[in-house]
Amino acid sequence: MTDHKNKKYSRVLLKISGEALMGETQFGLHPPTVERIAREVKSVHDLGVEICMVIGGGNIFRGLQGSAQGMERTTADYMGMLATVMNALAMQSALEGLGVFTRVISAITMNEVAEPYIRRRAVRHLEKKRVCIFAAGTGNPYFTTDTAATLRANEMACEAIFKGTKVDGVYDKDPNKYDDAVRYDVISYDDVLQQHLGVMDASAIALARDNHLPIIVFSLDEPGGFRGILAGEGTYTIVKD
Ligand code: UDP
């Protein structure tokens, strides 16, 4: 097997979409699902791994959706960023309910709700084993939370981004539609971009590539999956050089 199976991670960033928090519902937050994911995070935190999180906002609002309905794009994007703050607060509440200390750190200043983003302060939180949940994306319209995740992972010197999805890795075609879809164990950033494999958007992949930040795509639906990978087990795809 490849060497990445034996890699020991000490600091990682977990990226999940907002939709991961919906469970079986069609919109918004499903608290039991949020709690289930919080337990997965706690099990990794219990290993002593320092954890950053970025959660999308697509379960509540997406900028593109709003602009397609005639809303001004940047305003719609700010609404999307605010949606990620709600998701971050829900995750904070679930994690703290399990006894894990957290900080929600927002790229848009809202002091009453979350800390402002100050890089060195966030690093200190991680060193003190607080889970840092980065909210409001990059703070800029026209970006996504995938790019925010890559940006924060680089800034926090994470060893990898763990992208939790509904499937256990990157396939050559949609495994839900094609029985003969093949999962990659390892794939390069350039192949992901050239083959338009929907791992993350292109700007996030390029930012990871330029900084040699591996992206590990795994199934968030697999109980114990996140912890398993950190222990060198499980199925996933690693995107790297
Ligand atoms: N967004 C943004 N800038 C960012 C991050 C997010 O404008 O840096 C907005 C954008 O409108 C996006 C929405 O927030 O559609 C929700 O984020 P995203 O679509 O990445 O969420 P996910 O698909 O991961 O749930």
Short mmCIF file of N, CA and C in Angstrom, two decimals, residues 15-75:
data_model
loop_
_atom_site.label_atom_id
_atom_site.label_comp_id
_atom_site.label_asym_id
_atom_site.label_seq_id
_atom_site.Cartn_x
_atom_site.Cartn_y
_atom_site.Cartn_z
N LYS A 15 -13.57 19.57 6.07
CA LYS A 15 -14.53 20.37 5.31
C LYS A 15 -15.77 19.55 5.04
N ILE A 16 -16.91 20.08 5.43
CA ILE A 16 -18.17 19.42 5.08
C ILE A 16 -19.10 20.43 4.44
N SER A 17 -19.98 19.95 3.61
CA SER A 17 -20.93 20.87 2.98
C SER A 17 -22.05 21.16 3.98
N GLY A 18 -22.75 22.22 3.73
CA GLY A 18 -23.91 22.51 4.57
C GLY A 18 -24.94 21.39 4.47
N GLU A 19 -25.03 20.83 3.27
CA GLU A 19 -26.03 19.77 3.06
C GLU A 19 -25.79 18.55 3.93
N ALA A 20 -24.56 18.35 4.35
CA ALA A 20 -24.25 17.21 5.23
C ALA A 20 -25.00 17.33 6.56
N LEU A 21 -25.41 18.54 6.90
CA LEU A 21 -26.10 18.76 8.18
C LEU A 21 -27.63 18.60 8.07
N MET A 22 -28.09 18.35 6.84
CA MET A 22 -29.55 18.25 6.65
C MET A 22 -30.10 16.89 7.00
N GLY A 23 -29.20 15.88 7.03
CA GLY A 23 -29.68 14.51 7.21
C GLY A 23 -30.60 14.13 6.07
N GLU A 24 -31.73 13.56 6.39
CA GLU A 24 -32.67 13.15 5.34
C GLU A 24 -33.64 14.28 4.97
N THR A 25 -33.51 15.40 5.63
CA THR A 25 -34.46 16.49 5.34
C THR A 25 -34.00 17.26 4.10
N GLN A 26 -34.83 18.18 3.64
CA GLN A 26 -34.56 18.88 2.39
C GLN A 26 -33.95 20.27 2.59
N PHE A 27 -33.95 20.74 3.82
CA PHE A 27 -33.50 22.12 4.05
C PHE A 27 -33.03 22.28 5.49
N GLY A 28 -32.08 23.13 5.70
CA GLY A 28 -31.72 23.55 7.04
C GLY A 28 -30.97 22.49 7.84
N LEU A 29 -31.16 22.54 9.12
CA LEU A 29 -30.37 21.72 10.03
C LEU A 29 -31.19 20.58 10.61
N HIS A 30 -30.56 19.43 10.74
CA HIS A 30 -31.19 18.27 11.38
C HIS A 30 -30.33 17.97 12.61
N PRO A 31 -30.76 18.43 13.78
CA PRO A 31 -29.89 18.35 14.96
C PRO A 31 -29.29 16.97 15.24
N PRO A 32 -30.04 15.85 15.07
CA PRO A 32 -29.39 14.56 15.32
C PRO A 32 -28.22 14.30 14.36
N THR A 33 -28.33 14.79 13.14
CA THR A 33 -27.23 14.61 12.17
C THR A 33 -26.03 15.48 12.58
N VAL A 34 -26.32 16.69 13.02
CA VAL A 34 -25.23 17.56 13.47
C VAL A 34 -24.51 16.88 14.64
N GLU A 35 -25.28 16.29 15.53
CA GLU A 35 -24.67 15.63 16.69
C GLU A 35 -23.86 14.40 16.26
N ARG A 36 -24.38 13.67 15.30
CA ARG A 36 -23.64 12.49 14.82
C ARG A 36 -22.28 12.91 14.27
N ILE A 37 -22.27 13.97 13.48
CA ILE A 37 -20.99 14.42 12.91
C ILE A 37 -20.08 14.95 14.04
N ALA A 38 -20.68 15.63 15.00
CA ALA A 38 -19.89 16.14 16.14
C ALA A 38 -19.20 14.97 16.86
N ARG A 39 -19.91 13.84 16.96
CA ARG A 39 -19.29 12.66 17.62
C ARG A 39 -18.09 12.15 16.82
N GLU A 40 -18.22 12.18 15.50
CA GLU A 40 -17.09 11.77 14.64
C GLU A 40 -15.89 12.70 14.89
N VAL A 41 -16.19 13.98 15.00
CA VAL A 41 -15.11 14.95 15.23
C VAL A 41 -14.50 14.72 16.61
N LYS A 42 -15.34 14.48 17.59
CA LYS A 42 -14.83 14.25 18.95
C LYS A 42 -13.91 13.02 18.97
N SER A 43 -14.28 11.98 18.25
CA SER A 43 -13.48 10.75 18.29
C SER A 43 -12.07 11.00 17.74
N VAL A 44 -11.96 11.93 16.81
CA VAL A 44 -10.62 12.28 16.29
C VAL A 44 -9.91 13.22 17.27
N HIS A 45 -10.67 14.14 17.84
CA HIS A 45 -10.12 15.05 18.84
C HIS A 45 -9.56 14.27 20.02
N ASP A 46 -10.24 13.18 20.37
CA ASP A 46 -9.79 12.33 21.48
C ASP A 46 -8.42 11.69 21.21
N LEU A 47 -8.06 11.59 19.92
CA LEU A 47 -6.74 11.04 19.58
C LEU A 47 -5.63 12.08 19.79
N GLY A 48 -6.03 13.32 20.10
CA GLY A 48 -5.04 14.38 20.30
C GLY A 48 -4.76 15.16 19.03
N VAL A 49 -5.56 14.91 17.98
CA VAL A 49 -5.37 15.62 16.72
C VAL A 49 -6.00 17.02 16.83
N GLU A 50 -5.27 18.03 16.35
CA GLU A 50 -5.82 19.39 16.35
C GLU A 50 -6.72 19.54 15.13
N ILE A 51 -7.92 20.09 15.37
CA ILE A 51 -8.93 20.07 14.30
C ILE A 51 -9.45 21.47 13.97
N CYS A 52 -9.41 21.77 12.67
CA CYS A 52 -10.08 22.94 12.13
C CYS A 52 -11.29 22.42 11.37
N MET A 53 -12.34 23.23 11.32
CA MET A 53 -13.51 22.84 10.52
C MET A 53 -13.97 24.00 9.66
N VAL A 54 -14.42 23.68 8.47
CA VAL A 54 -15.13 24.64 7.63
C VAL A 54 -16.41 23.93 7.18
N ILE A 55 -17.52 24.61 7.39
CA ILE A 55 -18.82 24.04 7.02
C ILE A 55 -19.45 24.96 5.98
N GLY A 56 -19.98 24.39 4.92
CA GLY A 56 -20.63 25.19 3.88
C GLY A 56 -21.96 25.76 4.35
N GLY A 57 -22.70 26.30 3.41
CA GLY A 57 -23.98 26.92 3.77
C GLY A 57 -25.12 26.50 2.87
N GLY A 58 -24.82 25.55 1.97
CA GLY A 58 -25.77 25.17 0.93
C GLY A 58 -27.09 24.61 1.44
N ASN A 59 -27.14 24.17 2.67
CA ASN A 59 -28.41 23.69 3.25
C ASN A 59 -29.37 24.84 3.56
N ILE A 60 -28.81 26.07 3.57
CA ILE A 60 -29.65 27.23 3.89
C ILE A 60 -29.72 28.19 2.71
N PHE A 61 -28.56 28.55 2.18
CA PHE A 61 -28.57 29.52 1.07
C PHE A 61 -27.28 29.45 0.28
N ARG A 62 -27.41 29.50 -1.03
CA ARG A 62 -26.25 29.57 -1.93
C ARG A 62 -26.37 30.83 -2.77
N GLY A 63 -25.27 31.54 -2.88
CA GLY A 63 -25.27 32.79 -3.64
C GLY A 63 -25.75 32.62 -5.07
N LEU A 64 -25.27 31.58 -5.72
CA LEU A 64 -25.62 31.39 -7.13
C LEU A 64 -27.12 31.19 -7.31
N GLN A 65 -27.68 30.46 -6.35
CA GLN A 65 -29.13 30.21 -6.35
C GLN A 65 -29.89 31.55 -6.28
N GLY A 66 -29.46 32.39 -5.36
CA GLY A 66 -30.10 33.69 -5.18
C GLY A 66 -29.96 34.55 -6.42
N SER A 67 -28.74 34.55 -7.01
CA SER A 67 -28.54 35.43 -8.17
C SER A 67 -29.31 34.90 -9.37
N ALA A 68 -29.49 33.58 -9.45
CA ALA A 68 -30.30 33.02 -10.55
C ALA A 68 -31.75 33.49 -10.43
N GLN A 69 -32.15 33.86 -9.22
CA GLN A 69 -33.54 34.31 -9.03
C GLN A 69 -33.62 35.84 -9.05
N GLY A 70 -32.57 36.47 -9.55
CA GLY A 70 -32.61 37.91 -9.77
C GLY A 70 -32.00 38.75 -8.67
N MET A 71 -31.43 38.10 -7.66
CA MET A 71 -30.82 38.87 -6.57
C MET A 71 -29.43 39.33 -7.00
N GLU A 72 -29.02 40.45 -6.47
CA GLU A 72 -27.68 40.93 -6.82
C GLU A 72 -26.65 39.93 -6.28
N ARG A 73 -25.68 39.57 -7.10
CA ARG A 73 -24.79 38.43 -6.79
C ARG A 73 -24.03 38.60 -5.46
N THR A 74 -23.43 39.76 -5.27
CA THR A 74 -22.61 39.89 -4.06
C THR A 74 -23.48 39.85 -2.80
N THR A 75 -24.65 40.43 -2.88
CA THR A 75 -25.57 40.38 -1.73
C THR A 75 -25.94 38.94 -1.44
#
